[in-house]
XYZ file of N, CA and C in Angstrom:
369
model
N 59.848 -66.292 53.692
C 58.718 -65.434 53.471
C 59.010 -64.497 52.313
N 58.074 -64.617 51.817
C 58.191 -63.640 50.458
C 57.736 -62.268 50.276
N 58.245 -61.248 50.226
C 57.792 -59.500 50.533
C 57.166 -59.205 49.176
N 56.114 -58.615 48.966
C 55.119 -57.920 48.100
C 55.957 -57.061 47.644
N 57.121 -55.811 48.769
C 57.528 -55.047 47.591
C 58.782 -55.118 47.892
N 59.739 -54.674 46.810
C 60.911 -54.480 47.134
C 61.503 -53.683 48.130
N 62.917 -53.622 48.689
C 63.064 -52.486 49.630
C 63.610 -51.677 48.370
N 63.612 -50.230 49.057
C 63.587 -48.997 48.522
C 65.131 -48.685 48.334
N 65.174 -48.045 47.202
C 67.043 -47.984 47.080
C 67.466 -47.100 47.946
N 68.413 -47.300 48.077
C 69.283 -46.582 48.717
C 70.039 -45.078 48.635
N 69.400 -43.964 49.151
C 70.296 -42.747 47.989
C 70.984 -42.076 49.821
N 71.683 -41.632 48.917
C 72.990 -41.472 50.290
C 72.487 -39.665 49.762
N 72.121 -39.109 48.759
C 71.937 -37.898 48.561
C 71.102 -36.682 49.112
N 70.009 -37.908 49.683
C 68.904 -37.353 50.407
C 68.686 -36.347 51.925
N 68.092 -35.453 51.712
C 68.156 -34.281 53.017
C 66.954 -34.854 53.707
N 66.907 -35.858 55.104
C 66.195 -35.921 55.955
C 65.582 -35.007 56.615
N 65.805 -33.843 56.775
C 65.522 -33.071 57.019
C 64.297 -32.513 56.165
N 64.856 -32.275 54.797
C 63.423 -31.985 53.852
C 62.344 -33.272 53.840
N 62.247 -34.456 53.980
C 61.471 -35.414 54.346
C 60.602 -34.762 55.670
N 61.510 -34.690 56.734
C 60.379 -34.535 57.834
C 59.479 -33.490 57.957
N 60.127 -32.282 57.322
C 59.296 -31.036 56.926
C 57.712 -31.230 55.863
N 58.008 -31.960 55.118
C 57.198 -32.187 53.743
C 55.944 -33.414 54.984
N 56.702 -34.118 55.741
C 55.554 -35.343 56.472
C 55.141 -34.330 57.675
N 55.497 -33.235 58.170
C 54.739 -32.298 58.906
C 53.524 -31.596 58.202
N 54.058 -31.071 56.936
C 52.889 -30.521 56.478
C 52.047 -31.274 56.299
N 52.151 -32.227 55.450
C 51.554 -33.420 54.830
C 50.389 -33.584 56.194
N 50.625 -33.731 57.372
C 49.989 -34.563 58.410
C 49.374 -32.434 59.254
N 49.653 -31.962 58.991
C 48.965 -30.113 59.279
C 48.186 -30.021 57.962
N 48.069 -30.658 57.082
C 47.183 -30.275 55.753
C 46.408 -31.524 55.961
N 45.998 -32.385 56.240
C 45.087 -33.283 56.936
C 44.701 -33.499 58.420
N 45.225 -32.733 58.954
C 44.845 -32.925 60.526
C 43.828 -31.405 61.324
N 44.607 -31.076 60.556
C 44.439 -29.240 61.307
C 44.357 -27.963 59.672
N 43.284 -28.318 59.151
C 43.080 -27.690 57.846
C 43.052 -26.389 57.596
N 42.309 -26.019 58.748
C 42.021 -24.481 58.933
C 43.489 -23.733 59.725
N 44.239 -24.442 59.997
C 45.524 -23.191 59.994
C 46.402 -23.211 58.924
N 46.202 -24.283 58.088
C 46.703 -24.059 57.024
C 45.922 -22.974 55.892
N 44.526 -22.896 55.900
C 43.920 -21.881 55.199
C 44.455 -20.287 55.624
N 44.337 -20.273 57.083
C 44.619 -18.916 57.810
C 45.839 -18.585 57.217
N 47.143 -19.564 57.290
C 48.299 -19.122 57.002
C 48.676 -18.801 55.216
N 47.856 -19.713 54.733
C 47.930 -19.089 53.344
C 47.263 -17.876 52.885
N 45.866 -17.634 53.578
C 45.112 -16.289 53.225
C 45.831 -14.985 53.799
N 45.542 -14.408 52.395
C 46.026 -12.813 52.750
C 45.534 -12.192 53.650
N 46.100 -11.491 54.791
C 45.643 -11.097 56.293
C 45.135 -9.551 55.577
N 43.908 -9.495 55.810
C 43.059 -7.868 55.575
C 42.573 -7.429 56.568
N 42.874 -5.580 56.594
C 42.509 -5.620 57.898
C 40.862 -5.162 57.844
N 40.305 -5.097 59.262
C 39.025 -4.934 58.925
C 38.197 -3.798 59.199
N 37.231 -3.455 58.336
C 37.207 -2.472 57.760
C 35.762 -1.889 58.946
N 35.593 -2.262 59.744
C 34.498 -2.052 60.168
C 35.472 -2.504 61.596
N 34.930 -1.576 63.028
C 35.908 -2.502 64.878
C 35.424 -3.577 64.900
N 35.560 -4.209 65.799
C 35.021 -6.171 65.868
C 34.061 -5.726 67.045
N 33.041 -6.776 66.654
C 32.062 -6.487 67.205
C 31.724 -7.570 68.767
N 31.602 -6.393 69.796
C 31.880 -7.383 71.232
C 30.894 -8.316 71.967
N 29.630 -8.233 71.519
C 28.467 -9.097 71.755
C 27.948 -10.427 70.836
N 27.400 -11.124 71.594
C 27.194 -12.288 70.807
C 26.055 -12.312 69.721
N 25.589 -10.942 69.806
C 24.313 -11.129 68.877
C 24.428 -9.722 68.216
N 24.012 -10.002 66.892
C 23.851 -8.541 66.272
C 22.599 -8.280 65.920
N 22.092 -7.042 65.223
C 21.039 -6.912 63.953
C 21.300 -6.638 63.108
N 20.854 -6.825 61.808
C 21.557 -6.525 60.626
C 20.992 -5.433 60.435
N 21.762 -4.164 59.618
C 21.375 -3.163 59.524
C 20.583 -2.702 58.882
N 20.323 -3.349 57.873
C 19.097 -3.327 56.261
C 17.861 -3.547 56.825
N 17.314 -3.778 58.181
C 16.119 -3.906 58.848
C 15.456 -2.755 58.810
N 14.206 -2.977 58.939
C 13.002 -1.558 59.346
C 12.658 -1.771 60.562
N 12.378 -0.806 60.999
C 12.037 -0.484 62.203
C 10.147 -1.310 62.683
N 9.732 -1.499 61.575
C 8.697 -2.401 62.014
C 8.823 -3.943 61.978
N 9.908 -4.225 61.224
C 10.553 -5.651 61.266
C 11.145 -5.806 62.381
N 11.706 -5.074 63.008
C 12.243 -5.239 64.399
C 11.056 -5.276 65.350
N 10.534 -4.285 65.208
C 9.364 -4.558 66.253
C 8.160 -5.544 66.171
N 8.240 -6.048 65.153
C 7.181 -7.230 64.837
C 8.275 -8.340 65.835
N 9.167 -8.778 65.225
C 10.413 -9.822 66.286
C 10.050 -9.530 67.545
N 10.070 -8.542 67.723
C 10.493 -8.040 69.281
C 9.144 -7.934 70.203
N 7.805 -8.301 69.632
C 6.657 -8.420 69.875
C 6.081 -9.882 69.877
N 6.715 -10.574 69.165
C 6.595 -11.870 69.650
C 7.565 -12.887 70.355
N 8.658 -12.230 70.522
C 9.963 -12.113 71.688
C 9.127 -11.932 72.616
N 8.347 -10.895 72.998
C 8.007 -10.979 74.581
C 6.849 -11.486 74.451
N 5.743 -12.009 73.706
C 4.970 -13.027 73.875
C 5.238 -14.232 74.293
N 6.453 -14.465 73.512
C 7.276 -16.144 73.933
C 7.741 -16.461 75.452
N 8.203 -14.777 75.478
C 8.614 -15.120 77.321
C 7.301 -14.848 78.452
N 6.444 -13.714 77.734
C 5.331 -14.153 78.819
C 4.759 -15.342 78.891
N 4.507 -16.408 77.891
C 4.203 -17.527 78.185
C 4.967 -18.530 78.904
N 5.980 -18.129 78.929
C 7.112 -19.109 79.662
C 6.810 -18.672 80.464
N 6.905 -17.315 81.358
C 7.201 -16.772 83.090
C 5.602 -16.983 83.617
N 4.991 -17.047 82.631
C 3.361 -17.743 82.912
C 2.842 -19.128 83.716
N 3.911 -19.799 82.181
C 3.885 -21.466 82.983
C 4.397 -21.948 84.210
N 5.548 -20.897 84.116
C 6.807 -20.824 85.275
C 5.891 -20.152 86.753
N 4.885 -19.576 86.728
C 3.704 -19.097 87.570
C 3.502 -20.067 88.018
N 2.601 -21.028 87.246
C 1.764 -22.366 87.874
C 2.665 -23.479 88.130
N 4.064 -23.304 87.786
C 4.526 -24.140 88.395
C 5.066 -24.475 89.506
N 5.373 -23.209 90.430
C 5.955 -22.397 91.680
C 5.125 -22.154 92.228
N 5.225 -22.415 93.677
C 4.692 -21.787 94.759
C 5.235 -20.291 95.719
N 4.956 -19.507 96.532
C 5.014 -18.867 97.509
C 5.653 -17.677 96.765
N 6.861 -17.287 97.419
C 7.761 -15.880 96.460
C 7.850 -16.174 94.895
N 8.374 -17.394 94.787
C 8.782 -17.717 93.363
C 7.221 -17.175 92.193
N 6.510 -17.599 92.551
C 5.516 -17.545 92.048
C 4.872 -16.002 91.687
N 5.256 -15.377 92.671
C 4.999 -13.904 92.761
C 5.695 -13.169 91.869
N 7.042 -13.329 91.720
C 8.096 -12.842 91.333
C 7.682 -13.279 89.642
N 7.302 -14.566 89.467
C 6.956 -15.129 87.790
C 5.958 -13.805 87.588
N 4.988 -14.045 88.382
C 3.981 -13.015 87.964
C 4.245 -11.851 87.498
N 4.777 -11.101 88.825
C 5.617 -10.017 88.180
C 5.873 -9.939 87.263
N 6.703 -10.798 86.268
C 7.737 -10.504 85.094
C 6.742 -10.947 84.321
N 5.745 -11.576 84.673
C 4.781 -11.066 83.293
C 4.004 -10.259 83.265
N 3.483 -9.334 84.150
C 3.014 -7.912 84.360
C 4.202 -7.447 83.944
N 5.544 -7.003 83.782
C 6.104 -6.323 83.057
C 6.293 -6.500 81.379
N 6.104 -7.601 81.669
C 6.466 -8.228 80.246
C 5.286 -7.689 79.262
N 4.169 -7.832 79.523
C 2.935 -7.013 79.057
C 2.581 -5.836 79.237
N 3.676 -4.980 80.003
C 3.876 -3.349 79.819
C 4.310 -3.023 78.897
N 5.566 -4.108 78.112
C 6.254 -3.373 77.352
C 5.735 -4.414 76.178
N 5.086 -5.263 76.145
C 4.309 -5.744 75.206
C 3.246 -4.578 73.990
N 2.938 -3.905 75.687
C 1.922 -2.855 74.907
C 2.149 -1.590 74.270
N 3.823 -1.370 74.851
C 4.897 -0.426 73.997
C 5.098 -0.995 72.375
N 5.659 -1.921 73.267
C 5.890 -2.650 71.288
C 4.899 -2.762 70.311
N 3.943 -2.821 70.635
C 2.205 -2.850 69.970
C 2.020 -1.472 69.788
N 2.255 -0.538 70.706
C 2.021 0.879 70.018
C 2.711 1.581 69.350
N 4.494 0.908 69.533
C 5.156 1.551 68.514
C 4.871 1.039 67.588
N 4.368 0.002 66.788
C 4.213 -0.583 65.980
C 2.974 -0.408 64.996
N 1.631 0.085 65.800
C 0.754 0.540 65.196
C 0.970 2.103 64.696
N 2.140 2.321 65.066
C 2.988 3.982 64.641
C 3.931 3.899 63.242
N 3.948 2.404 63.316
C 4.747 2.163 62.376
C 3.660 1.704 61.023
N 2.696 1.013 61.440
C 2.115 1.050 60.279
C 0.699 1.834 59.877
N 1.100 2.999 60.725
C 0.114 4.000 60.133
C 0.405 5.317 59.082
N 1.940 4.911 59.582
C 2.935 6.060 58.645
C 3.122 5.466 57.562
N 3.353 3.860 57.397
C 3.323 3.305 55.829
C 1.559 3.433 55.189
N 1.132 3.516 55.931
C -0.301 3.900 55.114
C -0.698 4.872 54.582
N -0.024 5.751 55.286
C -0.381 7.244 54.250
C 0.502 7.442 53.577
């Protein structure tokens, strides 16, 4: 049988050791990319505490941009705890109701802070 390549010479000089190091990285710089980024980037600390909830607002918002969101936020869920009405019987059903009688209490908060909000940009 005839071999395509030659075998590889022979060096008696060689540090096995630096081989297996160089085929670790080699196989951490294609396998697992992002700890190789982490470990090369300069660690800064941060300049602002870390923030413990899963949701933020960004701060550059107005106060009627929030409340416009936040007015069709609880439109979205009164229609859900609505459907969630006709779909339930006995307590369950009561209880849907409920939460959309509340939900349209504070519907009508958000609607009046909001018509507060754009009566002050009008003048």
């Amino acid at each position: 049988m005839i071999k395509d390549s030659p075998n590889p010479p022979h060096h008696s000089s060689y540090d096995a050791s630096l081989l297996q190091e160089a085929a670790y990285r080699a196989i951490n710089h294609y396998l697992n990319p992002e700890s190789q980024a982490q470990a090369q980037a300069p660690i800064d600390e941060p300049t602002e505490p870390p923030f413990d909830g899963l949701f933020t607002v960004r701060a550059d918002l107005d106060a009627q941009t929030l409340l416009v969101n936040a007015s069709q936020d609880l439109a979205s869920i009164n229609v859900i705890a609505a459907h969630l009405a006709f779909e339930v019987d006995g307590i369950q059903r009561n209880v849907a109701l409920g939460i959309c009688r509340m939900l349209e209490g504070v519907q009508m908060l958000v609607d009046k802070a909001l018509d507060g909000c754009a009566q002050t940009t009008s003048k």
